[in-house]
């Protein structure tokens, strides 16, 4: 019974295969043109969508965005030579962005991309101490000139499978009744910059986080005001931010506030 069913099925398959061969043999040029048009259309649509995405990322930059930049296109005063670096956004202001850039300059773009894929951005030695400051209104033109070659926005902590930012620690179970010890992105960045003695940039990062309500950033910002690091010494501002932090239950801020009030009693009257 099964062989009776199999034979007609095989015959149908052979017939269909023969039909396909005849169609391909007779119309292969037309089919080839259709395939080429479809492939070209797909490539064009994919390219257009990618350009639109990168324009959107450049128009609305965020901290931790990763750029592949080509210094050879930026340094127009010398003969062109490809010089790729990996850069990551540290700060976003109204008119400019500040990026940190890799210590290594790559001759090939794929080497810069490989560094991203291999988690190199998480190495302490990967980024150089000096920063790159770019005007926001110039970003799109730099992209058009291939000075900014690619832009990536991390998905969680990953870009192209490589880790490019620290994963945030989970909230403690009792976080609703205690101070939230999760440090925000700006506060983390401020700590990193402070350790590199970039006090002015650290101050700006702490200030952004402090204004948003981060108690740790408020404590750190107050400390910089108290000793005049990255800003002018201002004990009133130090008192203000220590107090803001202490009101959220930050014990170090409360201790610092009491100490400040003892040394400068006029602030706490």
Protein backbone atom coordinates (compact mmCIF):
# COMPACT_ATOMS: atom_id res chain seq x y z
CA UNK A 1 0.00 0.00 0.00
CA UNK A 2 2.81 2.42 0.92
CA UNK A 3 4.72 1.74 -2.31
CA UNK A 4 1.59 2.53 -4.34
CA UNK A 5 1.39 5.92 -2.64
CA UNK A 6 5.11 6.61 -2.90
CA UNK A 7 5.43 6.05 -6.64
CA UNK A 8 2.89 8.75 -7.67
CA UNK A 9 4.46 11.16 -5.16
CA UNK A 10 7.94 10.60 -6.58
CA UNK A 11 6.60 10.96 -10.11
CA UNK A 12 5.03 14.29 -9.16
CA UNK A 13 8.31 15.49 -7.66
CA UNK A 14 10.24 14.53 -10.78
CA UNK A 15 7.68 16.28 -12.96
CA UNK A 16 7.85 19.44 -10.86
CA UNK A 17 11.68 19.35 -10.90
CA UNK A 18 11.67 19.04 -14.67
CA UNK A 19 9.28 21.96 -14.98
CA UNK A 20 11.53 24.15 -12.81
CA UNK A 21 14.58 23.23 -14.89
CA UNK A 22 12.77 24.16 -18.12
CA UNK A 23 11.62 27.49 -16.71
CA UNK A 24 15.11 28.35 -15.44
CA UNK A 25 16.74 27.26 -18.72
CA UNK A 26 14.32 29.31 -20.79
CA UNK A 27 14.10 32.43 -18.63
CA UNK A 28 17.39 32.44 -16.71
CA UNK A 29 18.35 35.92 -17.94
CA UNK A 30 15.07 37.38 -16.73
CA UNK A 31 15.37 35.55 -13.41
CA UNK A 32 18.94 36.75 -13.02
CA UNK A 33 17.84 40.35 -13.56
CA UNK A 34 15.02 39.94 -11.03
CA UNK A 35 17.44 38.51 -8.46
CA UNK A 36 19.92 41.34 -9.03
CA UNK A 37 17.19 43.97 -8.72
CA UNK A 38 15.84 42.38 -5.54
CA UNK A 39 19.33 42.13 -4.01
CA UNK A 40 20.13 45.74 -4.91
CA UNK A 41 16.80 46.94 -3.53
CA UNK A 42 17.36 45.06 -0.27
CA UNK A 43 20.90 46.47 0.06
CA UNK A 44 19.67 50.01 -0.66
CA UNK A 45 16.82 49.78 1.85
CA UNK A 46 19.13 48.33 4.52
CA UNK A 47 21.72 51.04 3.88
CA UNK A 48 19.08 53.79 3.97
CA UNK A 49 17.63 52.48 7.23
CA UNK A 50 21.10 52.28 8.78
CA UNK A 51 21.91 55.86 7.75
CA UNK A 52 18.59 57.07 9.19
CA UNK A 53 19.31 55.26 12.46
CA UNK A 54 22.79 56.76 12.76
CA UNK A 55 21.43 60.25 11.97
CA UNK A 56 18.93 59.77 14.81
CA UNK A 57 21.69 58.70 17.23
CA UNK A 58 23.80 61.71 16.29
CA UNK A 59 20.88 64.11 16.57
CA UNK A 60 20.01 62.80 20.04
CA UNK A 61 23.33 61.63 21.56
CA UNK A 62 23.42 59.84 24.90
CA UNK A 63 26.07 58.99 27.43
CA UNK A 64 27.79 55.65 26.62
CA UNK A 65 27.12 55.89 22.87
CA UNK A 66 30.11 54.44 21.00
CA UNK A 67 31.61 56.13 17.93
CA UNK A 68 34.19 54.90 15.47
CA UNK A 69 35.94 58.09 14.40
CA UNK A 70 38.48 58.62 11.64
CA UNK A 71 41.00 61.29 12.64
CA UNK A 72 42.34 61.28 9.10
CA UNK A 73 39.12 63.02 8.03
CA UNK A 74 39.25 65.47 10.93
CA UNK A 75 42.89 66.51 10.52
CA UNK A 76 42.51 68.16 7.12
CA UNK A 77 45.82 70.04 7.38
CA UNK A 78 47.82 66.96 6.41
CA UNK A 79 47.78 64.26 3.75
CA UNK A 80 44.94 61.83 4.34
CA UNK A 81 45.76 58.64 6.17
CA UNK A 82 43.19 56.42 7.85
CA UNK A 83 43.39 56.80 11.65
CA UNK A 84 40.52 55.06 13.41
CA UNK A 85 39.78 55.41 17.10
CA UNK A 86 37.01 54.14 19.30
CA UNK A 87 35.30 56.94 21.23
CA UNK A 88 32.58 56.88 23.87
CA UNK A 89 30.32 59.71 24.97
CA UNK A 90 31.03 60.95 28.49
CA UNK A 91 28.82 64.02 28.66
CA UNK A 92 26.06 65.56 26.58
CA UNK A 93 25.52 69.30 26.86
CA UNK A 94 23.15 71.55 24.96
CA UNK A 95 25.69 72.52 22.31
CA UNK A 96 28.46 69.95 22.56
CA UNK A 97 29.39 66.42 23.55
CA UNK A 98 32.51 65.22 25.34
CA UNK A 99 34.02 61.88 24.37
CA UNK A 100 36.82 59.74 25.68
CA UNK A 101 38.94 58.11 22.98
CA UNK A 102 41.05 55.00 22.69
CA UNK A 103 44.78 55.14 23.32
CA UNK A 104 45.31 53.00 20.23
CA UNK A 105 44.89 54.41 16.73
CA UNK A 106 43.91 51.76 14.20
CA UNK A 107 44.81 51.73 10.51
CA UNK A 108 41.78 49.64 9.64
CA UNK A 109 38.21 50.15 10.71
CA UNK A 110 37.73 46.43 11.32
CA UNK A 111 40.48 46.53 13.96
CA UNK A 112 38.59 49.25 15.83
CA UNK A 113 35.40 47.18 15.59
CA UNK A 114 37.29 44.11 16.79
CA UNK A 115 38.39 46.01 19.91
CA UNK A 116 34.72 46.73 20.67
CA UNK A 117 33.74 43.10 20.15
CA UNK A 118 36.52 41.87 22.47
CA UNK A 119 35.37 43.98 25.48
CA UNK A 120 38.46 46.22 25.21
CA UNK A 121 36.44 49.25 26.36
CA UNK A 122 36.27 47.73 29.84
CA UNK A 123 40.07 47.80 30.25
CA UNK A 124 41.40 50.60 32.47
CA UNK A 125 44.15 51.33 29.95
CA UNK A 126 41.94 51.48 26.86
CA UNK A 127 41.01 55.19 26.98
CA UNK A 128 43.44 58.10 27.02
CA UNK A 129 43.19 60.90 29.57
CA UNK A 130 42.58 63.75 27.11
CA UNK A 131 39.05 64.11 25.78
CA UNK A 132 37.52 64.99 22.45
CA UNK A 133 34.98 67.82 22.39
CA UNK A 134 32.63 68.01 19.40
CA UNK A 135 29.95 70.55 18.58
CA UNK A 136 26.56 68.88 18.32
CA UNK A 137 25.58 70.87 15.25
CA UNK A 138 28.67 69.52 13.44
CA UNK A 139 28.01 65.82 14.10
CA UNK A 140 25.89 65.15 11.03
CA UNK A 141 28.34 66.88 8.69
CA UNK A 142 31.21 64.92 10.27
CA UNK A 143 29.25 61.73 9.63
CA UNK A 144 28.67 62.75 6.01
CA UNK A 145 32.43 63.30 5.64
CA UNK A 146 33.19 59.90 7.26
CA UNK A 147 35.01 61.65 10.11
CA UNK A 148 32.47 59.85 12.28
CA UNK A 149 32.33 56.48 10.59
CA UNK A 150 29.82 54.59 12.71
CA UNK A 151 27.64 55.22 15.74
CA UNK A 152 26.34 52.57 18.12
CA UNK A 153 23.98 52.75 21.07
CA UNK A 154 24.47 50.01 23.67
CA UNK A 155 21.71 47.47 24.11
CA UNK A 156 21.86 47.07 27.85
CA UNK A 157 25.67 46.88 28.12
CA UNK A 158 26.57 45.48 24.69
CA UNK A 159 27.67 46.79 21.29
CA UNK A 160 28.31 44.15 18.58
CA UNK A 161 28.43 41.55 21.34
CA UNK A 162 31.16 43.38 23.27
CA UNK A 163 30.68 44.88 26.72
CA UNK A 164 31.04 48.68 26.63
CA UNK A 165 29.62 49.74 30.02
CA UNK A 166 29.30 48.39 33.53
CA UNK A 167 26.16 46.47 34.35
CA UNK A 168 24.21 48.18 37.13
CA UNK A 169 24.00 46.29 40.40
CA UNK A 170 20.50 45.07 41.32
CA UNK A 171 18.53 47.03 43.88
CA UNK A 172 18.69 45.66 47.42
CA UNK A 173 15.46 44.05 48.65
CA UNK A 174 14.97 46.81 51.21
CA UNK A 175 15.77 49.66 48.82
CA UNK A 176 12.43 51.35 49.54
CA UNK A 177 13.32 51.99 53.16
CA UNK A 178 17.03 52.70 52.76
CA UNK A 179 19.03 55.01 50.60
CA UNK A 180 19.32 53.73 47.05
CA UNK A 181 22.94 52.66 46.72
CA UNK A 182 22.75 52.18 42.97
CA UNK A 183 25.05 54.83 41.57
CA UNK A 184 23.65 56.60 38.52
CA UNK A 185 25.52 56.77 35.23
CA UNK A 186 26.57 60.40 35.74
CA UNK A 187 27.76 59.72 39.28
CA UNK A 188 29.75 56.69 38.14
CA UNK A 189 31.30 58.78 35.41
CA UNK A 190 32.12 61.51 37.91
CA UNK A 191 33.92 59.00 40.13
CA UNK A 192 35.93 57.70 37.18
CA UNK A 193 36.90 61.22 36.09
CA UNK A 194 37.76 62.23 39.65
CA UNK A 195 40.13 59.29 39.96
CA UNK A 196 41.82 60.50 36.77
CA UNK A 197 42.17 64.00 38.35
CA UNK A 198 39.76 65.47 35.77
CA UNK A 199 38.10 67.51 38.48
CA UNK A 200 36.19 69.97 36.26
CA UNK A 201 34.54 67.18 34.25
CA UNK A 202 33.92 65.16 37.41
CA UNK A 203 32.24 68.19 38.98
CA UNK A 204 29.92 68.54 35.97
CA UNK A 205 28.96 64.86 36.09
CA UNK A 206 28.26 64.97 39.83
CA UNK A 207 26.17 68.10 39.38
CA UNK A 208 23.96 66.52 36.71
CA UNK A 209 23.37 63.48 38.91
CA UNK A 210 22.86 65.60 42.05
CA UNK A 211 20.19 67.74 40.40
CA UNK A 212 18.39 64.55 39.36
CA UNK A 213 18.25 63.49 43.03
CA UNK A 214 21.17 61.06 43.38
CA UNK A 215 22.16 61.22 47.07
CA UNK A 216 25.67 59.90 46.44
CA UNK A 217 26.24 62.52 43.74
CA UNK A 218 24.93 65.23 46.08
CA UNK A 219 27.44 64.10 48.70
CA UNK A 220 30.29 64.04 46.15
CA UNK A 221 29.33 67.43 44.73
CA UNK A 222 29.23 68.95 48.22
CA UNK A 223 32.71 67.61 48.90
CA UNK A 224 34.07 69.31 45.79
CA UNK A 225 32.46 72.60 46.77
CA UNK A 226 33.91 72.27 50.27
CA UNK A 227 37.53 72.02 49.09
CA UNK A 228 37.22 73.86 45.76
CA UNK A 229 38.01 70.96 43.42
CA UNK A 230 36.76 71.49 39.87
CA UNK A 231 35.02 74.67 40.99
CA UNK A 232 35.56 77.62 43.29
CA UNK A 233 35.38 76.96 47.03
CA UNK A 234 31.80 77.60 48.18
CA UNK A 235 30.85 76.46 51.68
CA UNK A 236 27.23 77.57 51.27
CA UNK A 237 26.85 75.26 48.29
CA UNK A 238 28.66 72.53 50.18
CA UNK A 239 26.20 72.91 53.06
CA UNK A 240 23.25 72.94 50.66
CA UNK A 241 24.20 69.68 48.91
CA UNK A 242 25.30 67.90 52.09
CA UNK A 243 21.91 68.77 53.52
CA UNK A 244 20.06 67.52 50.40
CA UNK A 245 21.93 64.23 50.61
CA UNK A 246 21.51 63.86 54.37
CA UNK A 247 17.74 64.36 54.03
CA UNK A 248 17.72 61.18 51.92
CA UNK A 249 19.38 59.25 54.74
CA UNK A 250 22.97 59.39 53.48
CA UNK A 251 25.01 58.82 56.65
CA UNK A 252 28.30 60.13 55.27
CA UNK A 253 26.59 63.33 54.18
CA UNK A 254 25.01 63.69 57.63
CA UNK A 255 28.42 63.29 59.29
CA UNK A 256 30.04 65.76 56.85
CA UNK A 257 27.21 68.24 57.47
CA UNK A 258 27.68 68.07 61.25
CA UNK A 259 31.43 68.55 60.84
CA UNK A 260 30.92 71.53 58.52
CA UNK A 261 28.46 73.15 60.94
CA UNK A 262 30.97 72.82 63.79
CA UNK A 263 33.78 74.42 61.78
CA UNK A 264 31.58 77.16 60.22
CA UNK A 265 28.68 77.72 62.58
CA UNK A 266 27.26 80.66 60.61
CA UNK A 267 26.19 78.28 57.86
CA UNK A 268 23.82 76.38 60.11
CA UNK A 269 22.13 79.16 62.07
